[in-house]
Amino acid sequence: MNKIIFREWFGHKIYPILFGLCIIVSLGAYLTLDTLQQSVDDYIEENQKQIVGGDIVITDNRPLPKELTGKISELNPDDVVFDYQFNTIAYTENKSILSRIKAVSSAYPLYGKLILKENTSNWKPGSVLVERQILTGLEVEIGDSIKIGDSEFIIHDEIITEPDRPLTAFGFGARVIMHDADLEGTGLMGQKSRVNYRVEIKFPEEKSEVYASELKELVKNTKVTINTAEQSDTSVSNLSQNFLVFLKLLVIGVIILSGVGIMSVVKAFVNRQKNTNAIRIALGEQSGSVIGSYRLLFFWMSVLSVLLAWLASYGVLLVFDDIFTAILPNDIDLRISYLSLLKAFLIALSITAMMSYFSLQSISKIKPIAVLHKHVKQTEIRKLPWLWITVSIGLLFLLLYSELDSVMKSLQILLAFAVIWLVFAGFTKFLSAILKLLLNKRVIKNWLAVLALQNIFRKGNQSNLFITALSMSTMILGSVTIMDYAIQQQLIATYPEDAPNFFLLDVQTDQQQPLNDFFGKELTYYPVVRARIDSVNGVKSEVLKNQLGRYDNISRVFNLSYADEMLNTEYLQKSVIDKKLFAEVQGDAKPVSILSSFAEFLQVDLGDEVVFNVQGIKIKTEITSIRKRLKRGPSPFFYFIFQPEVLEKAPQIRFATIKFEGQDRAQIQTELAKMFPAITVLDGEKIALKLKEFVDQLKQLIQIFTALGLIAGFLIFATSLVSTSHDRMRESFYYRMMGMFNKDILKLTLLEFITLGLFAFVLGVAVATVISYMIIEYWFSLSFIFPWFLFFQSLGVILLILIVLGVIFNRHTLSANLIGFLKTES
């Protein structure tokens, strides 16, 4: 009997094709992302020490205490690497480029290999290693010389891979590696405000935690960070893992939608086999045996579909690996593991079992005489299948937990899925009710339109599911597209006309007038004093670090400034004295103004206390005003602004901005590097373009995997057509018997399909517009710009797909044999 089911299933190709596509689309994407995630996890596990640089890592943004360096000096020099990193301008006679200097001691690297193009050895002081961007930007070759600060260096070789820098897709400044012994000759160290001091130590793994504890004891009253390799975060884990988890959550949503498609296919096929099932039961076969034959069919279909999904995933990883470069280490090995394949099999079998449950259970209720005599049975009003719902939610929770490894996060995401689904389902129900009301009130007069709209509510049509699925996917894609368009139009594609395009860092006070003379006009200068937050309302920053969100790191060094007035890109949100930054405060506290976004992060308001540690001196302050930015973008801002008399005598540097109207900014940057080698010049437009390249890569990944939701929505629509094809064919015959022309039937079909598409698309775009407006206006503080061209372009694509589906389905319906169909109906 199993042969009969298999022959019927594969004899009607539409069923295995749609069933297979539902699994291939969702689990092919899942396998791809799971492979990427597993490969990243394996890479981190195998190369943790290489990625962080040593068994023990010490970091700070100021020179390390002598007690600490004295203790480290007792170790074997071959087991210690001193690492200093900062941005500066590298230049030749005619060219210049922003570079990221990495000065290391001779033991570098402790783990892994520094891979060079020429694989040269005997790298000596006075020479540097550079990446390709330096060679192309300065138009130099290996063996040529470049200048950094006050020193000239010979290019020894080109860097291919750094062992402790696996991610290179995004970063400001092209890499230059030099010997730490050459730093003093550059004259840059004493004038750079942003130097990352780092020490990497090779130490026996079993003793590393004890030694790290001894070092921590020496610096317990400082902000120096000391971690073992296992305790250290990496750029790979912070970006790659988190972003892949985000994409996986999108794909889990696609898996849920695909499950609905599988339910429709199974239901349509089982209904088609109703007479065959009735005959089998009438001949004495147990209903359990009949159900078993279906389960066997769907089991093997699931296995076959997962194998095809595996091939699809392998092809994507092989052919389209370039799209993942932004989030993957350079030398990662991508391969689909047996564990990933096993997980895919379990998901496919679970979702098939759950989604085929009701259709297969209906077989046990078949009454052969009633079916064969075509008695119409009234649909029973059943209670909600709570057991099925509970098991389904439990399986979804287990899937989320396997990805997030956190009960709380899994429950939060599960709740988020439910809320989003209910919101869109609620909107769909509400709009459907309005449409029904219009039909009942006979507001719509055209008979063809009335028929088409009535067909939307046909039993088994799953219109609500299609609209919900398509509108949710449209919402995600639309939000990303609208935000990207608005940001690019205002910050990247058309750089703001009034925004500065040159940013000069580490300007000394005595350099201000020479810089003004160089540009021929007054630059805007901002004093910067480096300090840490000691406490907020009496609570130490170390305690708050674990309590506050991830908007910022409260324990880092902050840039403070002082002024008598606000920047022209800010306004007062609230203040103790109306329109005044500062007011008199009680005791020894000093008034301070805070930016609104950071005030929300610290959860502070007017009158609250913040204590700063300004290079060893404690300054207690009281918040007297809260500022808000008019716009975000290429303009400077400070979280905290003091009165001038409080900080003007503190050690400080300045940064300057200017809007340079000339065309040859590259030449100006080169001239500045020659005259002021310690000043770092940032070209705002170039940075914006660099940021755009990186964001575009991430956006492309989001769009690709969200687009799978659209595909899943169309699969639901296609499976609903299959599920209702018998009813649609019968109606088509009745229309033709009553004299309706084929072109009218086509119009009826297209009108129904287009209405569904417009319904879903407009709902998704409407919600996306509201979300995007809120984020753009209130988070980015930019003007909202709607991408009308992209809107109509996307609408046209969706309508074209629906029209093609409508034409194909209509031709299939009209090609059916009228006499044969009527015989089967009689």
XYZ file of C-alpha atoms in Angstrom, residues 7-598:
592
model
C 3.170 6.882 -6.696
C 0.364 9.389 -6.115
C 2.719 11.839 -4.362
C 5.399 11.864 -7.025
C 2.799 11.550 -9.806
C 1.598 15.047 -8.936
C 4.890 16.939 -9.010
C 3.524 20.104 -7.430
C 3.338 18.412 -3.994
C 6.960 17.227 -3.660
C 8.222 20.452 -5.269
C 6.436 22.747 -2.808
C 7.164 20.474 0.167
C 10.842 20.342 -0.776
C 11.106 24.094 -1.387
C 9.661 24.854 2.055
C 12.443 22.845 3.709
C 15.230 23.730 1.270
C 14.677 27.497 1.569
C 14.504 27.568 5.362
C 16.967 24.853 6.326
C 19.386 25.711 3.526
C 19.707 29.173 5.097
C 19.858 27.648 8.579
C 22.624 25.235 7.571
C 24.607 28.081 6.002
C 24.431 30.228 9.137
C 24.991 27.305 11.493
C 28.093 26.367 9.519
C 29.388 29.937 9.741
C 28.649 30.090 13.457
C 30.200 26.691 14.167
C 33.280 27.623 12.150
C 33.638 30.899 14.092
C 33.244 29.054 17.412
C 35.863 26.488 16.388
C 38.177 29.256 15.179
C 37.933 31.084 18.501
C 38.386 27.890 20.525
C 41.436 26.809 18.535
C 43.007 30.274 18.215
C 41.947 32.117 21.365
C 45.526 32.811 22.488
C 46.521 33.807 18.965
C 43.552 36.180 18.628
C 44.138 37.969 21.947
C 47.935 37.750 21.626
C 48.975 35.827 24.743
C 48.022 33.838 27.841
C 47.697 37.081 29.814
C 46.714 40.424 28.268
C 47.118 43.826 29.945
C 45.465 46.913 28.417
C 45.085 50.585 29.265
C 44.964 53.894 27.397
C 47.701 55.537 29.416
C 51.260 54.453 30.335
C 51.267 51.414 32.602
C 52.270 51.877 36.286
C 55.955 51.318 37.102
C 55.059 48.660 39.683
C 53.450 46.637 36.926
C 56.182 47.058 34.309
C 58.801 46.279 36.968
C 57.080 42.985 37.777
C 56.794 42.106 34.074
C 60.493 42.862 33.499
C 61.348 39.829 35.657
C 59.972 37.557 32.922
C 61.888 36.201 29.946
C 61.845 38.971 27.267
C 60.927 36.337 24.648
C 57.677 35.724 26.545
C 56.528 39.364 26.621
C 55.290 41.688 23.877
C 54.815 45.409 24.461
C 52.260 46.785 22.007
C 51.440 50.468 21.382
C 48.712 51.456 18.926
C 47.476 54.842 17.688
C 46.352 56.651 14.546
C 48.546 59.070 12.648
C 49.338 60.198 9.101
C 51.929 58.322 7.046
C 53.189 60.351 4.112
C 55.643 60.732 1.258
C 56.611 63.842 -0.673
C 53.318 63.954 -2.586
C 50.897 61.556 -0.887
C 49.508 60.908 2.593
C 47.181 58.373 4.229
C 45.574 57.822 7.607
C 47.336 54.873 9.232
C 46.992 52.761 12.346
C 50.436 52.350 13.925
C 51.211 49.183 15.830
C 54.616 49.328 17.558
C 55.696 45.976 19.010
C 58.696 44.529 20.783
C 60.884 41.867 19.190
C 59.027 38.852 20.642
C 55.906 39.585 18.552
C 53.958 37.441 17.852
C 53.839 35.068 20.825
C 51.260 32.829 19.118
C 50.445 32.292 15.454
C 52.357 33.639 12.497
C 52.717 37.067 10.954
C 52.329 36.214 7.262
C 54.177 38.515 4.855
C 54.000 38.667 1.066
C 57.721 38.152 0.423
C 58.058 36.019 3.551
C 61.226 37.950 4.403
C 63.036 37.602 7.706
C 65.599 39.783 9.467
C 63.146 42.622 10.034
C 65.205 45.346 11.720
C 64.522 48.684 13.453
C 64.231 51.546 10.994
C 61.933 49.549 8.705
C 58.195 48.908 8.805
C 55.667 46.325 7.667
C 52.604 47.707 5.887
C 49.384 46.405 4.437
C 48.396 46.766 0.791
C 46.350 49.926 1.471
C 49.539 51.825 2.393
C 51.281 50.764 -0.809
C 48.397 51.755 -3.051
C 47.481 54.912 -1.130
C 51.016 56.310 -1.092
C 51.939 54.802 -4.486
C 55.048 53.114 -3.068
C 56.562 49.631 -3.223
C 58.516 47.358 -0.928
C 61.927 48.957 -0.419
C 60.665 52.541 -0.749
C 60.621 54.933 2.206
C 57.723 56.664 3.975
C 57.604 59.192 6.801
C 55.806 58.754 10.101
C 56.108 61.666 12.492
C 59.689 62.943 12.486
C 61.210 59.664 11.245
C 61.668 58.043 7.864
C 61.225 54.287 7.441
C 62.001 51.720 4.754
C 59.102 49.423 3.787
C 60.421 45.950 4.614
C 57.459 43.829 3.463
C 53.694 43.713 2.918
C 51.414 42.297 5.625
C 49.096 39.531 4.469
C 47.712 38.347 7.828
C 48.215 39.404 11.434
C 47.586 36.585 13.920
C 45.880 38.893 16.438
C 43.793 40.790 13.883
C 41.421 38.265 12.266
C 38.810 40.852 11.218
C 39.993 43.539 8.791
C 36.800 44.478 6.957
C 36.323 47.680 8.891
C 38.734 49.993 10.662
C 39.967 53.551 10.410
C 43.581 53.643 9.283
C 45.752 51.319 7.199
C 48.023 49.092 9.292
C 51.713 49.882 9.806
C 53.788 47.683 12.140
C 57.045 49.076 13.502
C 59.557 48.201 16.218
C 58.775 49.802 19.565
C 62.379 51.000 19.688
C 61.558 53.343 16.774
C 58.697 55.091 18.586
C 60.798 57.698 20.332
C 62.295 58.912 17.057
C 58.848 59.661 15.611
C 58.175 62.228 18.319
C 54.531 61.149 18.408
C 54.067 59.348 21.718
C 54.075 62.416 23.947
C 51.636 64.254 21.680
C 49.047 61.553 21.010
C 45.919 61.599 23.160
C 44.624 58.211 22.051
C 47.317 55.582 22.539
C 46.349 52.024 23.429
C 48.980 50.484 25.700
C 49.009 46.720 25.672
C 51.199 43.933 27.059
C 50.863 40.309 25.982
C 52.483 37.620 28.137
C 53.190 33.977 27.375
C 52.789 31.974 30.572
C 52.094 28.344 31.507
C 48.347 27.900 31.143
C 47.863 26.184 34.496
C 49.583 29.081 36.314
C 48.316 32.016 34.260
C 45.305 32.817 36.477
C 47.502 32.913 39.616
C 50.039 35.210 37.949
C 47.259 37.426 36.555
C 45.876 37.751 40.108
C 49.302 38.862 41.356
C 49.456 41.534 38.655
C 45.916 42.700 39.440
C 46.911 43.153 43.083
C 49.655 45.559 42.002
C 47.195 47.786 40.091
C 44.032 47.313 42.140
C 43.637 51.080 42.584
C 43.909 51.806 38.851
C 41.790 51.157 35.756
C 44.324 48.819 34.142
C 42.586 45.760 32.658
C 44.273 42.367 33.154
C 42.696 39.212 31.736
C 43.726 35.700 30.826
C 43.138 34.547 27.250
C 39.949 32.733 28.280
C 38.554 35.863 29.941
C 39.294 38.194 27.029
C 36.656 39.252 24.540
C 37.658 39.266 20.888
C 36.527 41.265 17.879
C 35.445 37.968 16.328
C 33.135 37.046 19.209
C 31.773 40.597 19.543
C 30.889 41.039 15.853
C 30.780 37.672 14.094
C 28.966 35.623 16.717
C 26.433 38.299 17.663
C 25.573 39.184 14.070
C 25.251 35.529 13.062
C 22.872 34.922 15.980
C 20.782 37.881 14.761
C 20.631 36.434 11.234
C 19.765 33.022 12.665
C 16.777 34.484 14.493
C 15.543 35.840 11.154
C 15.933 32.386 9.622
C 14.094 30.726 12.545
C 11.195 33.010 11.635
C 11.468 31.701 8.059
C 11.425 28.103 9.390
C 8.143 28.841 11.203
C 6.618 30.278 8.024
C 7.851 27.322 5.990
C 6.142 25.019 8.482
C 2.841 26.655 7.573
C 3.580 25.921 3.920
C 4.279 22.262 4.739
C 0.945 22.098 6.587
C -0.883 23.343 3.480
C 0.845 20.878 1.143
C 0.139 17.924 3.437
C -3.474 18.983 3.901
C -4.007 19.361 0.143
C -2.484 15.956 -0.625
C -4.380 14.109 2.113
C -7.651 15.697 0.970
C -6.879 14.654 -2.604
C -6.417 11.068 -1.408
C -9.671 11.074 0.548
C -11.364 8.470 -1.691
C -8.251 6.285 -1.786
C -8.010 6.391 1.997
C -11.686 5.543 2.343
C -11.321 2.529 0.004
C -8.257 1.268 1.932
C -10.156 1.473 5.209
C -13.277 -0.123 3.643
C -11.109 -3.061 2.494
C -10.118 -3.701 6.113
C -6.842 -1.778 6.490
C -6.488 -0.101 9.851
C -6.437 3.701 9.855
C -3.168 3.510 11.809
C -1.588 1.639 8.919
C -2.843 4.256 6.441
C -1.449 7.062 8.599
C 1.835 5.141 8.909
C 2.237 5.048 5.124
C 1.900 8.843 4.990
C 4.369 9.292 7.827
C 6.869 7.102 5.996
C 6.422 9.222 2.858
C 6.903 12.498 4.712
C 9.877 11.092 6.630
C 11.742 10.266 3.434
C 10.684 13.566 1.850
C 12.135 15.378 4.872
C 15.391 13.443 4.591
C 15.635 14.083 0.843
C 14.818 17.791 1.290
C 17.477 18.219 4.000
C 20.055 16.602 1.724
C 19.086 19.051 -1.035
C 19.262 21.899 1.518
C 22.763 20.691 2.423
C 23.786 20.847 -1.262
C 22.250 24.321 -1.579
C 24.097 25.502 1.537
C 27.368 24.031 0.307
C 26.917 25.843 -3.005
C 26.237 29.174 -1.258
C 29.349 28.808 0.922
C 31.410 27.865 -2.112
C 30.196 30.483 -4.573
C 29.101 33.431 -2.437
C 31.717 33.416 0.316
C 32.594 37.062 -0.492
C 29.383 38.362 1.054
C 30.445 37.050 4.476
C 33.891 38.714 4.547
C 32.712 41.570 6.788
C 31.964 39.257 9.708
C 34.437 36.387 9.298
C 38.145 36.018 10.109
C 40.441 36.050 7.076
C 41.724 32.490 7.337
C 38.655 30.686 8.661
C 37.875 27.211 7.369
C 34.215 26.825 6.341
C 32.768 23.332 6.329
C 29.335 21.912 7.119
C 29.678 19.772 10.226
C 27.809 16.552 10.943
C 26.315 18.264 14.010
C 24.795 21.003 11.827
C 23.378 18.390 9.473
C 21.936 16.419 12.406
C 20.284 19.566 13.765
C 18.765 20.226 10.331
C 17.376 16.664 10.191
C 15.842 17.010 13.654
C 14.262 20.369 12.774
C 12.871 19.022 9.484
C 11.423 15.887 11.093
C 9.967 17.826 14.026
C 8.330 20.478 11.880
C 6.973 17.867 9.446
C 5.546 15.790 12.288
C 3.878 18.799 13.917
C 2.528 20.327 10.717
C 1.138 17.045 9.361
C -0.490 16.035 12.657
C -4.022 17.357 12.073
C -4.235 16.240 8.440
C -3.125 12.707 9.323
C -5.391 12.555 12.379
C -8.350 13.343 10.105
C -7.755 9.984 8.391
C -8.701 8.151 11.585
C -12.140 9.860 11.474
C -12.917 8.796 7.877
C -16.269 7.054 7.367
C -15.863 5.168 4.056
C -19.576 5.155 3.163
C -19.962 8.870 3.816
C -16.866 9.709 1.742
C -17.675 7.424 -1.194
C -21.283 8.635 -1.295
C -20.024 12.250 -1.063
C -22.090 13.117 1.977
C -21.331 16.635 3.111
C -20.302 16.685 6.754
C -20.717 19.772 8.859
C -17.462 21.126 10.184
C -17.251 20.554 13.908
C -16.357 23.478 16.127
C -13.362 22.170 18.003
C -11.593 23.483 21.027
C -8.145 24.937 20.665
C -5.572 22.105 20.426
C -3.717 23.126 23.589
C -1.505 20.047 23.663
C -0.333 20.663 20.088
C 0.245 24.349 20.834
C 2.222 23.494 23.983
C 4.425 20.962 22.195
C 5.028 23.404 19.317
C 6.027 26.208 21.698
C 8.255 23.773 23.595
C 10.061 22.695 20.416
C 10.536 26.323 19.331
C 11.926 27.150 22.778
C 14.394 24.252 22.535
C 15.534 25.495 19.118
C 16.056 29.021 20.475
C 17.838 27.708 23.560
C 20.201 25.632 21.412
C 21.200 28.860 19.636
C 21.252 31.350 22.518
C 22.316 29.068 25.385
C 20.235 31.189 27.770
C 16.810 30.402 29.202
C 15.950 34.074 29.764
C 17.042 35.224 26.297
C 15.198 32.297 24.695
C 12.004 33.197 26.546
C 12.411 36.854 25.565
C 12.861 36.005 21.873
C 9.974 33.527 22.026
C 7.773 36.241 23.508
C 9.003 38.727 20.878
C 8.103 36.273 18.082
C 4.636 35.830 19.600
C 4.048 39.568 20.045
C 5.190 40.430 16.497
C 3.044 37.663 15.042
C 0.003 38.699 17.094
C 0.435 42.364 16.139
C 0.531 41.615 12.426
C -2.173 38.968 12.682
C -4.302 41.489 14.589
C -3.778 44.161 11.920
C -4.638 41.607 9.240
C -7.828 40.524 11.040
C -8.838 44.148 11.569
C -8.358 45.099 7.924
C -10.088 41.890 6.802
C -13.060 42.773 9.006
C -13.251 46.213 7.392
C -13.147 44.592 3.936
C -15.956 42.186 4.910
C -17.987 45.094 6.235
C -17.601 46.949 2.942
C -18.774 43.841 1.089
C -21.748 43.291 3.393
C -22.782 46.948 3.155
C -22.494 46.684 -0.642
C -20.164 49.668 -0.767
C -18.237 47.936 -3.562
C -20.538 47.750 -6.600
C -18.447 46.110 -9.338
C -19.534 42.464 -9.524
C -16.071 41.242 -10.573
C -14.406 43.058 -7.665
C -16.994 41.673 -5.233
C -16.363 38.093 -6.420
C -12.589 38.536 -6.189
C -12.747 39.975 -2.683
C -15.128 37.231 -1.533
C -12.636 34.646 -2.813
C -10.026 36.059 -0.428
C -12.086 34.674 2.460
C -12.500 31.237 0.857
C -12.095 28.402 3.386
C -8.538 27.028 3.273
C -7.259 30.018 1.320
C -4.936 30.996 4.208
C -5.130 34.610 3.132
C -4.483 35.834 6.674
C -1.348 33.689 6.948
C -0.056 34.917 3.599
C -0.698 38.559 4.457
C 0.871 38.178 7.922
C 3.983 36.407 6.608
C 4.527 38.743 3.665
C 3.848 41.911 5.669
C 6.264 40.862 8.460
C 9.049 40.233 5.956
C 8.220 43.476 4.157
C 8.376 45.309 7.494
C 11.929 44.099 8.235
C 13.204 44.681 4.704
C 11.381 47.994 4.488
C 12.767 49.274 7.799
C 16.339 48.450 6.793
C 15.861 49.998 3.333
C 14.176 53.206 4.525
C 16.742 53.841 7.282
C 19.636 53.085 4.959
C 18.228 55.432 2.294
C 17.676 58.326 4.712
C 21.113 57.980 6.317
C 22.924 57.640 3.005
C 21.129 60.621 1.458
C 22.012 62.887 4.374
C 25.395 61.648 5.541
C 27.060 59.735 2.725
C 25.650 60.214 -0.779
C 25.308 63.956 -0.229
C 27.708 64.970 2.508
C 26.034 67.782 4.538
C 26.979 71.150 3.030
C 27.420 72.865 6.389
C 29.296 69.967 8.036
C 33.071 70.069 8.561
C 34.986 67.671 6.314
C 38.380 67.924 8.047
C 38.882 66.815 11.648
C 42.296 67.534 13.209
C 43.200 65.556 16.340
C 45.919 66.186 18.937
C 46.367 69.894 18.217
C 48.643 71.704 20.676
C 47.722 75.196 21.881
C 50.753 76.796 20.206
C 49.755 75.233 16.857
C 46.432 77.043 16.584
C 47.689 80.218 14.916
C 49.949 78.375 12.426
C 46.972 76.204 11.473
C 44.791 79.267 10.975
C 47.478 80.771 8.752
C 47.796 77.499 6.790
C 44.070 77.387 5.949
C 43.719 81.141 5.663
C 40.806 81.284 8.101
C 39.908 80.576 11.716
C 39.360 76.919 12.595
C 36.935 75.800 15.284
C 38.863 74.433 18.261
C 37.592 72.215 21.067
C 39.580 71.687 24.283
C 39.712 68.053 25.411
C 40.544 66.843 28.915
C 40.799 63.099 29.454
C 39.148 61.684 32.594
C 37.302 58.722 34.040
C 33.991 58.582 35.868
C 34.658 57.608 39.478
C 31.084 57.341 40.716
C 27.480 58.332 39.984
C 25.304 59.291 42.943
C 27.766 57.524 45.229
C 27.840 54.259 43.245
C 31.277 53.328 41.898
C 31.694 52.946 38.131
C 32.917 49.330 38.538
C 29.552 48.465 40.103
C 27.535 50.423 37.535
C 29.387 48.763 34.663
C 27.522 45.517 35.387
C 24.168 47.222 35.991
C 23.855 49.613 33.042
C 23.084 48.706 29.444
C 25.517 48.332 26.555
C 25.091 51.837 25.121
C 28.597 52.726 26.360
C 31.325 51.580 28.749
C 31.234 53.689 31.905
C 34.700 52.566 32.996
C 36.475 53.891 29.884
C 38.305 57.228 29.563
C 35.992 60.071 28.519
C 36.701 63.307 26.667
C 35.561 66.267 28.760
C 35.416 69.803 27.484
C 34.666 73.270 28.789
C 32.756 76.219 27.325
C 30.424 79.063 28.205
C 27.880 78.125 25.572
C 26.525 75.128 23.712
C 27.618 73.886 20.317
C 25.438 75.125 17.441
C 24.291 71.529 16.881
C 22.704 71.285 20.355
C 19.845 72.761 22.362
C 18.914 72.738 26.054
C 16.429 70.023 26.879
C 16.167 71.075 30.524
C 18.175 73.179 32.969
C 18.122 74.477 36.538
C 18.152 78.065 35.247
C 16.220 78.669 32.054
C 18.483 78.838 28.959
C 21.645 78.534 31.095
C 24.188 75.711 30.999
C 25.353 76.239 34.557
C 23.915 77.277 37.909
C 25.238 77.690 41.414
C 25.487 74.436 43.374
C 25.886 73.606 47.059
C 29.160 72.685 48.759
C 32.341 71.844 46.869
C 30.564 70.453 43.797
C 31.032 71.983 40.353
C 28.195 72.477 37.836
C 28.291 70.274 34.736
C 26.133 69.875 31.626
C 25.401 66.369 30.300
C 24.191 65.133 26.908
C 20.664 63.674 27.010
C 21.548 60.304 25.466
C 24.246 59.692 28.072
